[in-house]
Amino acid sequence: MHFDFQVAWESLPKLLAGAGTTFAVLLPVLVIGLLLALPVALASFRPGPRALFASSYIGFFRGVPSLVLLYLIYSGLPQFSFVRDTFLWNIFSSAYVCAWLGLSMTHSGFMAEIIRGGLAAIPKGTIEAAQTLGLKPAQILFRLRLPLVARYVLRAYQNELLIMVKSTAAVSAITLVDLTAAANTVFDYTYDPFTPLITAAAIYWCITNCIRLGFSIADRRLNRYLVRV
């Protein structure tokens, strides 16, 4: 078994097209997941039913494998008549929509916990000082708490993002041809599992290291006055 450079070169367009599908799934998931996670994380700080719901939400979506969610949404929801026989079928018949929804819920569970940890890390004195200055709760949230959270959780978010990049490989189970599925397709007609999978791994390596580089630059800019020990 050896690496065939000709097969790698000839299959590169298909693999890059698969990488395009990976990004078409990943980018909406990051946005939707963050929008879902933020209110859940904020609710976890309010005693009562909201905090209980937030904890249950985080625990459930952190515990359920993303592949199971994808199967439940893509194959399970159409079994219900209120989905199959209504306008919802036009939505859930799309593999992209199912992938966005399933992975977004998984991502939101982890992001809510990350944001919650960032909120808990803000010193109480900082919030009290802002209240003393007469800032309204909305101003404290958007001008103080969330910017501080962005700094505190940057490295944890980087790890979650790298995991999510690799988790997109699960969408091949619901007919989307992402980077991993494209590599398997090349294997099917070349009978060479080594070359396309190594090439796909190299593309994943480039993607993840570009993300790491971007986060390193952002970390240096946002935390340039932070004393590291």
PDB file of N, CA, C and O in Angstrom, residues 181-226:
ATOM      1  N   ALA A 181     -16.930  12.048   3.089  1.00  0.00           N
ATOM      2  CA  ALA A 181     -17.717  11.268   2.128  1.00  0.00           C
ATOM      3  C   ALA A 181     -17.088  11.313   0.738  1.00  0.00           C
ATOM      4  O   ALA A 181     -17.110  10.313   0.007  1.00  0.00           O
ATOM      5  N   ALA A 182     -16.519  12.462   0.367  1.00  0.00           N
ATOM      6  CA  ALA A 182     -15.853  12.567  -0.929  1.00  0.00           C
ATOM      7  C   ALA A 182     -14.650  11.626  -0.997  1.00  0.00           C
ATOM      8  O   ALA A 182     -14.402  10.981  -2.024  1.00  0.00           O
ATOM      9  N   ALA A 183     -13.902  11.536   0.111  1.00  0.00           N
ATOM     10  CA  ALA A 183     -12.759  10.621   0.147  1.00  0.00           C
ATOM     11  C   ALA A 183     -13.220   9.172   0.009  1.00  0.00           C
ATOM     12  O   ALA A 183     -12.584   8.368  -0.693  1.00  0.00           O
ATOM     13  N   ASN A 184     -14.329   8.836   0.648  1.00  0.00           N
ATOM     14  CA  ASN A 184     -14.865   7.475   0.521  1.00  0.00           C
ATOM     15  C   ASN A 184     -15.350   7.193  -0.895  1.00  0.00           C
ATOM     16  O   ASN A 184     -15.234   6.061  -1.393  1.00  0.00           O
ATOM     17  N   THR A 185     -15.881   8.226  -1.568  1.00  0.00           N
ATOM     18  CA  THR A 185     -16.321   8.054  -2.953  1.00  0.00           C
ATOM     19  C   THR A 185     -15.135   7.752  -3.871  1.00  0.00           C
ATOM     20  O   THR A 185     -15.215   6.881  -4.749  1.00  0.00           O
ATOM     21  N   VAL A 186     -14.035   8.479  -3.655  1.00  0.00           N
ATOM     22  CA  VAL A 186     -12.824   8.213  -4.440  1.00  0.00           C
ATOM     23  C   VAL A 186     -12.326   6.787  -4.185  1.00  0.00           C
ATOM     24  O   VAL A 186     -11.925   6.084  -5.123  1.00  0.00           O
ATOM     25  N   PHE A 187     -12.385   6.372  -2.939  1.00  0.00           N
ATOM     26  CA  PHE A 187     -11.980   4.995  -2.603  1.00  0.00           C
ATOM     27  C   PHE A 187     -12.845   3.970  -3.332  1.00  0.00           C
ATOM     28  O   PHE A 187     -12.349   2.942  -3.806  1.00  0.00           O
ATOM     29  N   ASP A 188     -14.149   4.257  -3.466  1.00  0.00           N
ATOM     30  CA  ASP A 188     -15.065   3.307  -4.099  1.00  0.00           C
ATOM     31  C   ASP A 188     -14.703   3.021  -5.557  1.00  0.00           C
ATOM     32  O   ASP A 188     -14.879   1.889  -6.032  1.00  0.00           O
ATOM     33  N   TYR A 189     -14.230   4.052  -6.283  1.00  0.00           N
ATOM     34  CA  TYR A 189     -13.941   3.798  -7.698  1.00  0.00           C
ATOM     35  C   TYR A 189     -12.459   3.612  -7.991  1.00  0.00           C
ATOM     36  O   TYR A 189     -12.090   3.272  -9.119  1.00  0.00           O
ATOM     37  N   THR A 190     -11.584   3.825  -7.022  1.00  0.00           N
ATOM     38  CA  THR A 190     -10.152   3.572  -7.241  1.00  0.00           C
ATOM     39  C   THR A 190      -9.666   2.338  -6.484  1.00  0.00           C
ATOM     40  O   THR A 190      -8.579   1.830  -6.783  1.00  0.00           O
ATOM     41  N   TYR A 191     -10.457   1.880  -5.507  1.00  0.00           N
ATOM     42  CA  TYR A 191     -10.068   0.768  -4.644  1.00  0.00           C
ATOM     43  C   TYR A 191      -8.752   1.055  -3.913  1.00  0.00           C
ATOM     44  O   TYR A 191      -8.013   0.153  -3.554  1.00  0.00           O
ATOM     45  N   ASP A 192      -8.506   2.335  -3.701  1.00  0.00           N
ATOM     46  CA  ASP A 192      -7.304   2.774  -2.977  1.00  0.00           C
ATOM     47  C   ASP A 192      -7.773   3.570  -1.752  1.00  0.00           C
ATOM     48  O   ASP A 192      -8.078   4.751  -1.860  1.00  0.00           O
ATOM     49  N   PRO A 193      -7.856   2.954  -0.583  1.00  0.00           N
ATOM     50  CA  PRO A 193      -8.334   3.683   0.595  1.00  0.00           C
ATOM     51  C   PRO A 193      -7.292   4.631   1.169  1.00  0.00           C
ATOM     52  O   PRO A 193      -7.636   5.606   1.842  1.00  0.00           O
ATOM     53  N   PHE A 194      -6.032   4.337   0.904  1.00  0.00           N
ATOM     54  CA  PHE A 194      -4.948   5.070   1.545  1.00  0.00           C
ATOM     55  C   PHE A 194      -4.831   6.495   0.996  1.00  0.00           C
ATOM     56  O   PHE A 194      -4.826   7.470   1.758  1.00  0.00           O
ATOM     57  N   THR A 195      -4.760   6.635  -0.316  1.00  0.00           N
ATOM     58  CA  THR A 195      -4.490   7.946  -0.933  1.00  0.00           C
ATOM     59  C   THR A 195      -5.595   8.968  -0.662  1.00  0.00           C
ATOM     60  O   THR A 195      -5.301  10.079  -0.182  1.00  0.00           O
ATOM     61  N   PRO A 196      -6.874   8.686  -0.946  1.00  0.00           N
ATOM     62  CA  PRO A 196      -7.890   9.714  -0.716  1.00  0.00           C
ATOM     63  C   PRO A 196      -8.066  10.079   0.758  1.00  0.00           C
ATOM     64  O   PRO A 196      -8.308  11.247   1.088  1.00  0.00           O
ATOM     65  N   LEU A 197      -7.933   9.102   1.642  1.00  0.00           N
ATOM     66  CA  LEU A 197      -8.114   9.391   3.066  1.00  0.00           C
ATOM     67  C   LEU A 197      -6.952  10.209   3.621  1.00  0.00           C
ATOM     68  O   LEU A 197      -7.153  11.110   4.440  1.00  0.00           O
ATOM     69  N   ILE A 198      -5.741   9.910   3.158  1.00  0.00           N
ATOM     70  CA  ILE A 198      -4.591  10.714   3.580  1.00  0.00           C
ATOM     71  C   ILE A 198      -4.718  12.134   3.039  1.00  0.00           C
ATOM     72  O   ILE A 198      -4.417  13.118   3.726  1.00  0.00           O
ATOM     73  N   THR A 199      -5.172  12.256   1.801  1.00  0.00           N
ATOM     74  CA  THR A 199      -5.363  13.586   1.217  1.00  0.00           C
ATOM     75  C   THR A 199      -6.439  14.360   1.970  1.00  0.00           C
ATOM     76  O   THR A 199      -6.276  15.562   2.259  1.00  0.00           O
ATOM     77  N   ALA A 200      -7.533  13.689   2.307  1.00  0.00           N
ATOM     78  CA  ALA A 200      -8.586  14.344   3.090  1.00  0.00           C
ATOM     79  C   ALA A 200      -8.058  14.752   4.459  1.00  0.00           C
ATOM     80  O   ALA A 200      -8.371  15.844   4.953  1.00  0.00           O
ATOM     81  N   ALA A 201      -7.248  13.891   5.068  1.00  0.00           N
ATOM     82  CA  ALA A 201      -6.669  14.229   6.375  1.00  0.00           C
ATOM     83  C   ALA A 201      -5.769  15.455   6.268  1.00  0.00           C
ATOM     84  O   ALA A 201      -5.747  16.306   7.174  1.00  0.00           O
ATOM     85  N   ALA A 202      -5.037  15.564   5.160  1.00  0.00           N
ATOM     86  CA  ALA A 202      -4.168  16.727   4.955  1.00  0.00           C
ATOM     87  C   ALA A 202      -4.993  18.007   4.816  1.00  0.00           C
ATOM     88  O   ALA A 202      -4.618  19.069   5.333  1.00  0.00           O
ATOM     89  N   ILE A 203      -6.144  17.908   4.140  1.00  0.00           N
ATOM     90  CA  ILE A 203      -7.016  19.078   4.002  1.00  0.00           C
ATOM     91  C   ILE A 203      -7.588  19.471   5.359  1.00  0.00           C
ATOM     92  O   ILE A 203      -7.633  20.654   5.714  1.00  0.00           O
ATOM     93  N   TYR A 204      -8.035  18.469   6.140  1.00  0.00           N
ATOM     94  CA  TYR A 204      -8.510  18.758   7.496  1.00  0.00           C
ATOM     95  C   TYR A 204      -7.408  19.409   8.327  1.00  0.00           C
ATOM     96  O   TYR A 204      -7.660  20.332   9.108  1.00  0.00           O
ATOM     97  N   TRP A 205      -6.185  18.922   8.169  1.00  0.00           N
ATOM     98  CA  TRP A 205      -5.058  19.477   8.916  1.00  0.00           C
ATOM     99  C   TRP A 205      -4.858  20.949   8.564  1.00  0.00           C
ATOM    100  O   TRP A 205      -4.635  21.778   9.448  1.00  0.00           O
ATOM    101  N   CYS A 206      -4.947  21.270   7.286  1.00  0.00           N
ATOM    102  CA  CYS A 206      -4.797  22.668   6.859  1.00  0.00           C
ATOM    103  C   CYS A 206      -5.914  23.540   7.430  1.00  0.00           C
ATOM    104  O   CYS A 206      -5.670  24.660   7.907  1.00  0.00           O
ATOM    105  N   ILE A 207      -7.143  23.028   7.407  1.00  0.00           N
ATOM    106  CA  ILE A 207      -8.282  23.791   7.926  1.00  0.00           C
ATOM    107  C   ILE A 207      -8.113  24.060   9.416  1.00  0.00           C
ATOM    108  O   ILE A 207      -8.257  25.202   9.875  1.00  0.00           O
ATOM    109  N   THR A 208      -7.811  23.011  10.175  1.00  0.00           N
ATOM    110  CA  THR A 208      -7.723  23.172  11.627  1.00  0.00           C
ATOM    111  C   THR A 208      -6.552  24.068  12.025  1.00  0.00           C
ATOM    112  O   THR A 208      -6.668  24.859  12.969  1.00  0.00           O
ATOM    113  N   ASN A 209      -5.453  23.987  11.301  1.00  0.00           N
ATOM    114  CA  ASN A 209      -4.312  24.827  11.668  1.00  0.00           C
ATOM    115  C   ASN A 209      -4.519  26.275  11.244  1.00  0.00           C
ATOM    116  O   ASN A 209      -4.008  27.189  11.909  1.00  0.00           O
ATOM    117  N   CYS A 210      -5.279  26.524  10.196  1.00  0.00           N
ATOM    118  CA  CYS A 210      -5.652  27.900   9.867  1.00  0.00           C
ATOM    119  C   CYS A 210      -6.542  28.484  10.959  1.00  0.00           C
ATOM    120  O   CYS A 210      -6.403  29.655  11.338  1.00  0.00           O
ATOM    121  N   ILE A 211      -7.458  27.663  11.475  1.00  0.00           N
ATOM    122  CA  ILE A 211      -8.307  28.109  12.578  1.00  0.00           C
ATOM    123  C   ILE A 211      -7.463  28.395  13.813  1.00  0.00           C
ATOM    124  O   ILE A 211      -7.651  29.418  14.490  1.00  0.00           O
ATOM    125  N   ARG A 212      -6.542  27.511  14.128  1.00  0.00           N
ATOM    126  CA  ARG A 212      -5.666  27.724  15.294  1.00  0.00           C
ATOM    127  C   ARG A 212      -4.852  28.997  15.136  1.00  0.00           C
ATOM    128  O   ARG A 212      -4.690  29.758  16.106  1.00  0.00           O
ATOM    129  N   LEU A 213      -4.348  29.259  13.938  1.00  0.00           N
ATOM    130  CA  LEU A 213      -3.573  30.473  13.699  1.00  0.00           C
ATOM    131  C   LEU A 213      -4.447  31.707  13.908  1.00  0.00           C
ATOM    132  O   LEU A 213      -4.022  32.684  14.544  1.00  0.00           O
ATOM    133  N   GLY A 214      -5.676  31.662  13.375  1.00  0.00           N
ATOM    134  CA  GLY A 214      -6.586  32.787  13.557  1.00  0.00           C
ATOM    135  C   GLY A 214      -6.892  33.054  15.012  1.00  0.00           C
ATOM    136  O   GLY A 214      -6.921  34.219  15.451  1.00  0.00           O
ATOM    137  N   PHE A 215      -7.100  31.998  15.792  1.00  0.00           N
ATOM    138  CA  PHE A 215      -7.383  32.176  17.217  1.00  0.00           C
ATOM    139  C   PHE A 215      -6.155  32.677  17.964  1.00  0.00           C
ATOM    140  O   PHE A 215      -6.289  33.446  18.925  1.00  0.00           O
ATOM    141  N   SER A 216      -4.980  32.249  17.565  1.00  0.00           N
ATOM    142  CA  SER A 216      -3.755  32.740  18.216  1.00  0.00           C
ATOM    143  C   SER A 216      -3.600  34.235  18.009  1.00  0.00           C
ATOM    144  O   SER A 216      -3.240  34.974  18.931  1.00  0.00           O
ATOM    145  N   ILE A 217      -3.888  34.697  16.792  1.00  0.00           N
ATOM    146  CA  ILE A 217      -3.809  36.130  16.505  1.00  0.00           C
ATOM    147  C   ILE A 217      -4.847  36.890  17.323  1.00  0.00           C
ATOM    148  O   ILE A 217      -4.558  37.927  17.928  1.00  0.00           O
ATOM    149  N   ALA A 218      -6.086  36.353  17.364  1.00  0.00           N
ATOM    150  CA  ALA A 218      -7.145  37.005  18.138  1.00  0.00           C
ATOM    151  C   ALA A 218      -6.812  37.033  19.622  1.00  0.00           C
ATOM    152  O   ALA A 218      -7.061  38.028  20.307  1.00  0.00           O
ATOM    153  N   ASP A 219      -6.219  35.947  20.119  1.00  0.00           N
ATOM    154  CA  ASP A 219      -5.862  35.889  21.537  1.00  0.00           C
ATOM    155  C   ASP A 219      -4.797  36.918  21.884  1.00  0.00           C
ATOM    156  O   ASP A 219      -4.873  37.574  22.926  1.00  0.00           O
ATOM    157  N   ARG A 220      -3.824  37.081  21.012  1.00  0.00           N
ATOM    158  CA  ARG A 220      -2.784  38.078  21.270  1.00  0.00           C
ATOM    159  C   ARG A 220      -3.354  39.485  21.263  1.00  0.00           C
ATOM    160  O   ARG A 220      -2.919  40.345  22.036  1.00  0.00           O
ATOM    161  N   ARG A 221      -4.335  39.744  20.415  1.00  0.00           N
ATOM    162  CA  ARG A 221      -4.919  41.082  20.337  1.00  0.00           C
ATOM    163  C   ARG A 221      -5.854  41.359  21.517  1.00  0.00           C
ATOM    164  O   ARG A 221      -5.805  42.435  22.116  1.00  0.00           O
ATOM    165  N   LEU A 222      -6.689  40.386  21.853  1.00  0.00           N
ATOM    166  CA  LEU A 222      -7.675  40.608  22.913  1.00  0.00           C
ATOM    167  C   LEU A 222      -7.062  40.552  24.304  1.00  0.00           C
ATOM    168  O   LEU A 222      -7.536  41.227  25.221  1.00  0.00           O
ATOM    169  N   ASN A 223      -6.026  39.745  24.468  1.00  0.00           N
ATOM    170  CA  ASN A 223      -5.431  39.556  25.792  1.00  0.00           C
ATOM    171  C   ASN A 223      -3.994  40.061  25.845  1.00  0.00           C
ATOM    172  O   ASN A 223      -3.173  39.515  26.570  1.00  0.00           O
ATOM    173  N   ARG A 224      -3.718  41.129  25.084  1.00  0.00           N
ATOM    174  CA  ARG A 224      -2.330  41.606  25.039  1.00  0.00           C
ATOM    175  C   ARG A 224      -1.881  42.224  26.359  1.00  0.00           C
ATOM    176  O   ARG A 224      -0.689  42.342  26.616  1.00  0.00           O
ATOM    177  N   TYR A 225      -2.836  42.654  27.204  1.00  0.00           N
ATOM    178  CA  TYR A 225      -2.459  43.239  28.484  1.00  0.00           C
ATOM    179  C   TYR A 225      -2.576  42.245  29.632  1.00  0.00           C
ATOM    180  O   TYR A 225      -2.393  42.610  30.802  1.00  0.00           O
ATOM    181  N   LEU A 226      -2.911  41.003  29.305  1.00  0.00           N
ATOM    182  CA  LEU A 226      -3.064  39.991  30.325  1.00  0.00           C
ATOM    183  C   LEU A 226      -1.690  39.471  30.733  1.00  0.00           C
ATOM    184  O   LEU A 226      -0.861  39.109  29.897  1.00  0.00           O
TER     185      LEU A 226
END
